[in-house]
XYZ file of C-alpha atoms in Angstrom:
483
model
C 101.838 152.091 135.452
C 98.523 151.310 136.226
C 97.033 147.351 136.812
C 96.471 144.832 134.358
C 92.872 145.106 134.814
C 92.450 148.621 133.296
C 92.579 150.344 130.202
C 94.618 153.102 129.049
C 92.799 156.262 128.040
C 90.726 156.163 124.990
C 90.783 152.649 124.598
C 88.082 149.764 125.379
C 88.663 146.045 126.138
C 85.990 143.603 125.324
C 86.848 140.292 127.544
C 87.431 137.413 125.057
C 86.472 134.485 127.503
C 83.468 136.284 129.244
C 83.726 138.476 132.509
C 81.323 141.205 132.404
C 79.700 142.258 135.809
C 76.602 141.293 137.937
C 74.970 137.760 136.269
C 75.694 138.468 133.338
C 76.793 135.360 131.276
C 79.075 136.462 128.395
C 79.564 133.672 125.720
C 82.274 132.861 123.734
C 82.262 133.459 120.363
C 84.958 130.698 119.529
C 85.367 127.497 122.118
C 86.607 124.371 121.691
C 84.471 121.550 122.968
C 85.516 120.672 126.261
C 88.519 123.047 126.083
C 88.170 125.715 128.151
C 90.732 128.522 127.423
C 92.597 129.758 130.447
C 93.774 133.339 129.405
C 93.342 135.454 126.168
C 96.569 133.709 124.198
C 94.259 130.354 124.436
C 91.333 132.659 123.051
C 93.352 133.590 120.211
C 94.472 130.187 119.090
C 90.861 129.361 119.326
C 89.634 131.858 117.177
C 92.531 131.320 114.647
C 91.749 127.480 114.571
C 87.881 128.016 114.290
C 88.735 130.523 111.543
C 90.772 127.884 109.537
C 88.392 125.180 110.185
C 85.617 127.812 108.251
C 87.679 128.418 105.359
C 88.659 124.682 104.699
C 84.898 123.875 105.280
C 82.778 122.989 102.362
C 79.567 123.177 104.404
C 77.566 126.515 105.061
C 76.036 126.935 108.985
C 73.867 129.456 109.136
C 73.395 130.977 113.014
C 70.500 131.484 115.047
C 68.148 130.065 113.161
C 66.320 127.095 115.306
C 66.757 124.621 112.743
C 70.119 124.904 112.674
C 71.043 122.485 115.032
C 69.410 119.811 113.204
C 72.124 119.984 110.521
C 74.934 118.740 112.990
C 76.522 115.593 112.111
C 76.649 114.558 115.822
C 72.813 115.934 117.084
C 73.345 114.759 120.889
C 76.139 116.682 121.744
C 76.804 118.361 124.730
C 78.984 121.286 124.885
C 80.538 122.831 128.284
C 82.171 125.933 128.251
C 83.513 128.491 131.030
C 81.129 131.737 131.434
C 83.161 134.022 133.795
C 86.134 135.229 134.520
C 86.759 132.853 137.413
C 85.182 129.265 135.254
C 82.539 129.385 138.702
C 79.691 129.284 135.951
C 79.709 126.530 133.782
C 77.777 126.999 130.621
C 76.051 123.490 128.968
C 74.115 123.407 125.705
C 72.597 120.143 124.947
C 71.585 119.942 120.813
C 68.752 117.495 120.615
C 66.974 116.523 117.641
C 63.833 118.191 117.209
C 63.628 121.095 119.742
C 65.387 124.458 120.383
C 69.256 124.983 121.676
C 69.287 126.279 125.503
C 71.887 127.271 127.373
C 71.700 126.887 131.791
C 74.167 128.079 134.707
C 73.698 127.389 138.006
C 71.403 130.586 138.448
C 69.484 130.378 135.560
C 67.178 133.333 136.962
C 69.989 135.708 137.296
C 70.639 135.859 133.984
C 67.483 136.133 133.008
C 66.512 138.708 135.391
C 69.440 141.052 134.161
C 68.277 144.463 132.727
C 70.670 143.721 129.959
C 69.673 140.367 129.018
C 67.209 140.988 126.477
C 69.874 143.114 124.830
C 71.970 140.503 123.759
C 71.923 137.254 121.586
C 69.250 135.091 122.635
C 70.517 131.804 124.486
C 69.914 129.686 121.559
C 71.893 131.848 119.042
C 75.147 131.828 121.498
C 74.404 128.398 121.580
C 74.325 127.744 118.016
C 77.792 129.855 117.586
C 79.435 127.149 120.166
C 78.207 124.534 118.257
C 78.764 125.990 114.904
C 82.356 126.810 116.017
C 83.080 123.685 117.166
C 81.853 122.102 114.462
C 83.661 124.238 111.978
C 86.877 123.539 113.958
C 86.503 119.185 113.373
C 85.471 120.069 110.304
C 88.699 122.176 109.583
C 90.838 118.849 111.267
C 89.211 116.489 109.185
C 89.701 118.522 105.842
C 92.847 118.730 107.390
C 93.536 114.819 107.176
C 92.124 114.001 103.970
C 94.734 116.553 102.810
C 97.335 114.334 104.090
C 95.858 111.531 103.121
C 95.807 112.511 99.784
C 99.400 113.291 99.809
C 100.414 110.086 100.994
C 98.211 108.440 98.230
C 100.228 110.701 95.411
C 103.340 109.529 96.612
C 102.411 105.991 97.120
C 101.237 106.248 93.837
C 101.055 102.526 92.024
C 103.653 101.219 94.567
C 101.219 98.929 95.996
C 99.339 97.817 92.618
C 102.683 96.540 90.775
C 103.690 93.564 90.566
C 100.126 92.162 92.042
C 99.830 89.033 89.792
C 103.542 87.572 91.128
C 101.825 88.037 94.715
C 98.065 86.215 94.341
C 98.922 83.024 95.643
C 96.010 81.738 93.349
C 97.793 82.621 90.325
C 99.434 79.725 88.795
C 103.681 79.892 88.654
C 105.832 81.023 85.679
C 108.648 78.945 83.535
C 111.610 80.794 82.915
C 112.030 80.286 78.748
C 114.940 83.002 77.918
C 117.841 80.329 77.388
C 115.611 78.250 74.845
C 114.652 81.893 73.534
C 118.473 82.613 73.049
C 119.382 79.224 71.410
C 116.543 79.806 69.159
C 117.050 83.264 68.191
C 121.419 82.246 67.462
C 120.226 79.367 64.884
C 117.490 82.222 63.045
C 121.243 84.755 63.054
C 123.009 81.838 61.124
C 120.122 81.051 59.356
C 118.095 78.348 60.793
C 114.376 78.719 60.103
C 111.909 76.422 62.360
C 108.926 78.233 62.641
C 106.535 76.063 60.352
C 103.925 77.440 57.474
C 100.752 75.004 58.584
C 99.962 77.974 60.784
C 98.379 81.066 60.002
C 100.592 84.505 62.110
C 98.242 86.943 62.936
C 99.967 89.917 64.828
C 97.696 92.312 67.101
C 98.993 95.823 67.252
C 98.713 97.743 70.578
C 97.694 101.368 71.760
C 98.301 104.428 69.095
C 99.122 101.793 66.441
C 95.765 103.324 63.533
C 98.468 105.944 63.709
C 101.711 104.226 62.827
C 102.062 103.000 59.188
C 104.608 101.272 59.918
C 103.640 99.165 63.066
C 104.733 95.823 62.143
C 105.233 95.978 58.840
C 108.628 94.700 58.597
C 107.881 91.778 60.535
C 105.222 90.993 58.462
C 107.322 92.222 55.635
C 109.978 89.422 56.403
C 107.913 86.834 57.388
C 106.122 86.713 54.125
C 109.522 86.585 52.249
C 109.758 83.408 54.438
C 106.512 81.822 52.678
C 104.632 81.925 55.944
C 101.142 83.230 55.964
C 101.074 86.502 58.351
C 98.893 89.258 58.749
C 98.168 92.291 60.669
C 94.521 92.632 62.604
C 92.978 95.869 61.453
C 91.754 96.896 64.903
C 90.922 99.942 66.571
C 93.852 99.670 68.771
C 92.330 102.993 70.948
C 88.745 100.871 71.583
C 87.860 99.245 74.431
C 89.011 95.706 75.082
C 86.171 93.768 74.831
C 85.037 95.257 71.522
C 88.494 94.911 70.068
C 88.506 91.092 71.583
C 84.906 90.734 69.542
C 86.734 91.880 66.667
C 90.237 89.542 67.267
C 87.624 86.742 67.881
C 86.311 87.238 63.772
C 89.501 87.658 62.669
C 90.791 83.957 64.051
C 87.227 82.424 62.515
C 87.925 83.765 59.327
C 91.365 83.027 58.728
C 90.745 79.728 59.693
C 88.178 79.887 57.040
C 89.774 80.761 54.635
C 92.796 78.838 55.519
C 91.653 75.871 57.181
C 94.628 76.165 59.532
C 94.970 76.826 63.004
C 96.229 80.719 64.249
C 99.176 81.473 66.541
C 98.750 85.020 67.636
C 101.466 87.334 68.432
C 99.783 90.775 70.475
C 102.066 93.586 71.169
C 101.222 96.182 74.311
C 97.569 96.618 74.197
C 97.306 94.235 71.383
C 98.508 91.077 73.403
C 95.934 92.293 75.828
C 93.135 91.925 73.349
C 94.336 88.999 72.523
C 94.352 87.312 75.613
C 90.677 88.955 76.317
C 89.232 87.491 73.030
C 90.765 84.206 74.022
C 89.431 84.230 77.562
C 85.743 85.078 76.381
C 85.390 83.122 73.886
C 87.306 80.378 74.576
C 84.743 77.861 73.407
C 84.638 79.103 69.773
C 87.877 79.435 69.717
C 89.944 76.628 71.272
C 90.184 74.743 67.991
C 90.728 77.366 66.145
C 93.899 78.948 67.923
C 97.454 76.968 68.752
C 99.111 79.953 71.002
C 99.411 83.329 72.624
C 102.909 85.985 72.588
C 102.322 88.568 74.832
C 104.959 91.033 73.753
C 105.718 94.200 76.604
C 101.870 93.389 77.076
C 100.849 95.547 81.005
C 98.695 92.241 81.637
C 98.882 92.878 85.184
C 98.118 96.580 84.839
C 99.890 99.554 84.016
C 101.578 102.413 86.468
C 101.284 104.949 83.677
C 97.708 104.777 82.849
C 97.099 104.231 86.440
C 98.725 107.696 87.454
C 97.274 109.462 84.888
C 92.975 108.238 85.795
C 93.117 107.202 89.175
C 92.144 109.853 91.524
C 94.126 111.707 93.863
C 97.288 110.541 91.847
C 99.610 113.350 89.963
C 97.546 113.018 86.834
C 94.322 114.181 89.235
C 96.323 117.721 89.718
C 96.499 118.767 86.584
C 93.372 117.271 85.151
C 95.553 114.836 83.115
C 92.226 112.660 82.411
C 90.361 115.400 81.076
C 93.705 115.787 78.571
C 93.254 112.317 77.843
C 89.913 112.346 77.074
C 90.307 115.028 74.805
C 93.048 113.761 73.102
C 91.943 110.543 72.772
C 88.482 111.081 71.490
C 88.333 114.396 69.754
C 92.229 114.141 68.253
C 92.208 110.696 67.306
C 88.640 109.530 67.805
C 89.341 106.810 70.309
C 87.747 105.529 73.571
C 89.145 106.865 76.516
C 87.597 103.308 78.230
C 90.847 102.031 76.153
C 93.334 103.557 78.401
C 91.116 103.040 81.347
C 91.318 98.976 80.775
C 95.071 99.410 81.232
C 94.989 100.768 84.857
C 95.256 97.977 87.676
C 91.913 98.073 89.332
C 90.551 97.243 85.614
C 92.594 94.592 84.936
C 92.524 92.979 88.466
C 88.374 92.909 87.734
C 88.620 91.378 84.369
C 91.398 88.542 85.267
C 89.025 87.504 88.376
C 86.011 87.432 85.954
C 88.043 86.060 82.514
C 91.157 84.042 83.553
C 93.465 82.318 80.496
C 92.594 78.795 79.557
C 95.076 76.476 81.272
C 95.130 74.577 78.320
C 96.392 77.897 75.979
C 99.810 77.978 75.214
C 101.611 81.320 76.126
C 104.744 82.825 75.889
C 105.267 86.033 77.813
C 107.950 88.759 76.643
C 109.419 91.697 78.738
C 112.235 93.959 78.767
C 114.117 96.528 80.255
C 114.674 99.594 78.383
C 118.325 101.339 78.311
C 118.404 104.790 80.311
C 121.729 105.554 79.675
C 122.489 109.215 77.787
C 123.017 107.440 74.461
C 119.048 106.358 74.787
C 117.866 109.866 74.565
C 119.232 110.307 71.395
C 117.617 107.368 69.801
C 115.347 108.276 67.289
C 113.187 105.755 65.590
C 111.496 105.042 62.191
C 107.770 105.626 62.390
C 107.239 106.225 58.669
C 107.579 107.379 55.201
C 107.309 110.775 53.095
C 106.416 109.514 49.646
C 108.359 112.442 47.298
C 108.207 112.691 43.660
C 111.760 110.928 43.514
C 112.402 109.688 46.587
C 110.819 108.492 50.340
C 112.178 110.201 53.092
C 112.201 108.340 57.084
C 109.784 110.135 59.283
C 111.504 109.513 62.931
C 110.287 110.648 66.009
C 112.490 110.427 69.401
C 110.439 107.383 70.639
C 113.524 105.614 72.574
C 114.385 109.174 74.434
C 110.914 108.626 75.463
C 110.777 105.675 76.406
C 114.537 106.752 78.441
C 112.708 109.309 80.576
C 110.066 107.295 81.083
C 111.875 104.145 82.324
C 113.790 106.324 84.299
C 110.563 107.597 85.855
C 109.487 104.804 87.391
C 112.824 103.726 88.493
C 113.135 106.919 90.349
C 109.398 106.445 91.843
C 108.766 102.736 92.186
C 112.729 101.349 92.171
C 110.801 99.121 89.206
C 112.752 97.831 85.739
C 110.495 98.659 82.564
C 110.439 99.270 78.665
C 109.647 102.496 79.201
C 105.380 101.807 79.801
C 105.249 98.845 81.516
C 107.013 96.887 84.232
C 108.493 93.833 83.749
C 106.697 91.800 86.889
C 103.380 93.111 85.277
C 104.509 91.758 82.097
C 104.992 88.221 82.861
C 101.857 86.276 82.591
C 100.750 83.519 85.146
C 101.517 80.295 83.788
C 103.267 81.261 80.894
C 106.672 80.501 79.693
C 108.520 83.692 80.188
C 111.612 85.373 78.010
C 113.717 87.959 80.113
C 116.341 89.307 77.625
C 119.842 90.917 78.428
C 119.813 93.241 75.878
C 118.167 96.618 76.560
C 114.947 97.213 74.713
C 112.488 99.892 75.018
C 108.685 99.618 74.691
C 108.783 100.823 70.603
C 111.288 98.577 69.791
C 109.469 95.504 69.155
C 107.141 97.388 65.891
C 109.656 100.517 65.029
C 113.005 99.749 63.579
C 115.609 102.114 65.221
C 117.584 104.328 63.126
C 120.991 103.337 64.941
C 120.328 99.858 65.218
C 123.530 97.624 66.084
C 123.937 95.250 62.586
C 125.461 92.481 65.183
C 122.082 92.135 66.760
C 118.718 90.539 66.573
C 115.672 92.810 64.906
C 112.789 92.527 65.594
C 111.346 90.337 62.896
C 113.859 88.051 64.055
C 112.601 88.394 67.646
C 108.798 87.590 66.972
C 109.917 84.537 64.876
C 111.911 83.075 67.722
C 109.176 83.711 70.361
C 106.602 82.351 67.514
C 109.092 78.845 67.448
C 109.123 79.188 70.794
C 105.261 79.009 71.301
C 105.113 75.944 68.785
C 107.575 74.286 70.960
C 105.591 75.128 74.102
C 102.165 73.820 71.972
C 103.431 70.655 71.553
C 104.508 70.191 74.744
C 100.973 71.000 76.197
C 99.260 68.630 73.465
C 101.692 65.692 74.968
C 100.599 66.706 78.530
C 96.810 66.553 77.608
C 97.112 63.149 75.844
């Protein structure tokens, strides 16, 4: 067996970390700064690390060029390496804005007096490799982090956005309204009408709605039947929110028009969001013209949905769920996909600190918790009609199993109750009178009858005319606080 130092037959051994003989200075070709690596299994993991650092880099180095050094991030560095086989000559290249990498040693004229200097790299090309390698390696660390960083931002997700209106200490406190909700909804079961006809109803669809025929249309349906004036606003429910709240703003003025009456609104999802915006800009117009606001299921603080699907670096951002969006949204259905955008929380967190409520406005807040059980996800509802020579067949579509999987979603991810598309602490609305039902409701609920609906319980026509009573009682009670 022969010693360490030689080679078997045939073969040749190029020294990783420098060696060589005479004054030679042999430079390595990967070196981490201030690292020196003590045998070859150091050199390897060097290499290997500089290696990753290249591939994760998104930045091009060129070597040898003189210029190159002025494309560091960090032009003052000074690098120290180990030259020989024993570290006695210690290597330093100094990158300085402006002039040429150099390399020195303690004999500086050996190496240069070498008959095999002028063979090799010139000093400032093994001086831009150091650099270049050591900058690919932080380069490689740091691409390194920001992939962890984005990981823990995907699986943080919304956590720290919901519920953000409950926590503003500058946000004024909620009244719990459900038991004068109840008591009002038993005497409509047996009967009991109180919700008066000197008003006009005007009820604001949400998101998707251009494409439901029959969003609200029973309500309406029943309330007419009822004498009371009620319409629907013909919005485009997938526009932005301050051109729909321009829009909900000329509906109020004409009604009151043509009615000479004041309006209680009633907005569902998206729609109690335009509703609130039209009332917050143009609140002067507008104050004598309107007597209350339902927000029904309304994301008013934000939604976790929308916000996973646009905000970068979220699961939406890995399979280029905006770009689905936007295509869907404005090609399919010739929407705005700034209409989904206005849902997510750093929209609505903007436009509340810009365009707060009116103190003085009325509100009544709605929100509930949709049913995940099994029997949910076979809950089909009524979203509308095939007219047939003879006959009208239901169209249903599996909205409630929907609305299941997607309550149990967030459940799952954010431990959060929700209708299915929005939480219920970013459905209650500062200062409002708030109604948190028992009974398990999904998101669809409130505009699309269900096909297996219990005949025991409340629809939903009856559940906008009690929260309608119980805005007029909450009206009155503000007008006796003002005076």
């Amino acid at each position: 067996m022969g010693e360490a130092g030689q080679s078997r037959e045939g073969e040749s051994i190029t020294p990783l970390l420098g060696g060589g003989t005479g004054n030679k200075v042999a430079v390595p070709p990967q070196q981490f700064n201030s690292l020196p690596a003590p045998n070859e299994n150091a050199s390897y993991i060097n290499q290997a690390t500089s290696y990753l650092g290249s591939y994760f880099s998104h930045s091009s180095v060129e070597y040898g060029g003189k210029d190159s050094c002025k494309s560091l991030s960090h032009p003052h560095e000074l690098l120290r390496s180990t030259s020989g086989g024993d570290g006695d000559s210690p290597v330093s290249v100094c990158v300085s804005p402006g002039a040429r990498c150099s390399t020195s040693s303690e004999s500086p004229t050996s190496a240069a007096n070498s008959p095999s200097a002028e063979s090799t790299d010139t000093p400032s090309q093994a001086s831009n490799a150091i650099v270049t390698s050591n900058w690919l390696g932080l380069s490689g660390t740091s691409m390194f982090q920001g992939l962890i960083e984005r990981a823990l931002r995907t699986v943080r997700g919304s956590a720290d956005d919901i519920g953000w209106l409950q926590r503003d200490p500058e946000m004024p406190p909620v009244e719990d309204g459900t038991d004068r909700f109840n008591r009002i909804l038993e005497d409509i079961g047996h009967g009991v009408h109180r919700l008066p006809n000197t008003v006009v109803h005007l009820l604001v669809p949400g998101l998707f709605s251009n494409h439901g025929p029959l969003y609200f249309v029973d309500t309406k349906t029943k309330f007419s039947k009822m004498g009371l004036a009620c319409h629907i606003a013909k919005i485009h429910s997938e526009s932005s929110v301050e051109k729909n709240a321009r829009e909900i703003k000329e509906y109020i003025e004409e009604l009151c028009w043509g009615s000479n009456k004041k309006v209680l609104l009633l907005g569902h999802s998206k729609g109690g969001i335009d509703a609130a915006a039209a009332l917050s800009l143009y609140w002067p117009d507008l104050k004598d013209k309107v007597a209350g606001l339902v927000l029904a299921q309304s994301p008013y603080g934000g939604s976790p949905i929308a916000t996973d699907i646009l905000r970068e670096g979220q699961l939406g951002g890995y399979v280029n769920m905006k770009k689905i969006m936007e295509i869907m949204i404005f090609k399919v259905i010739k929407g705005d996909i700034q209409a989904l955008e206005d849902l997510t929380y750093e929209r609505r967190k903007q436009f509340l600190k810009n365009h707060p409520l009116p103190q003085e406005l009325a509100t009544v807040s709605f929100l509930t918790e949709a049913s995940i059980s099994p029997a949910a996800l076979a809950t089909f509802s009524h979203v509308a009609q095939a007219e047939l020579p003879l006959t009208k067949l239901p169209v249903v579509m599996p909205l409630g199993a929907a609305m299941a999987a997607c309550a149990q979603l967030l459940q799952v991810r954010y431990g959060e109750k929700s209708d299915g598309l929005v939480t219920c602490c970013d459905a209650e609305v500062p200062g409002s009178v708030v109604v948190r039902p028992k009974r398990k409701l999904d998101h669809a609920w409130m505009v699309y009858s269900s096909l297996n609906e219990a005949p025991l319980e409340a629809d939903a026509a009856q559940v906008c005319e009690a929260l309608l009573t119980l805005l007029v009682q909450v009206e009155e009670e503000k007008q006796r606080q003002l005076d």
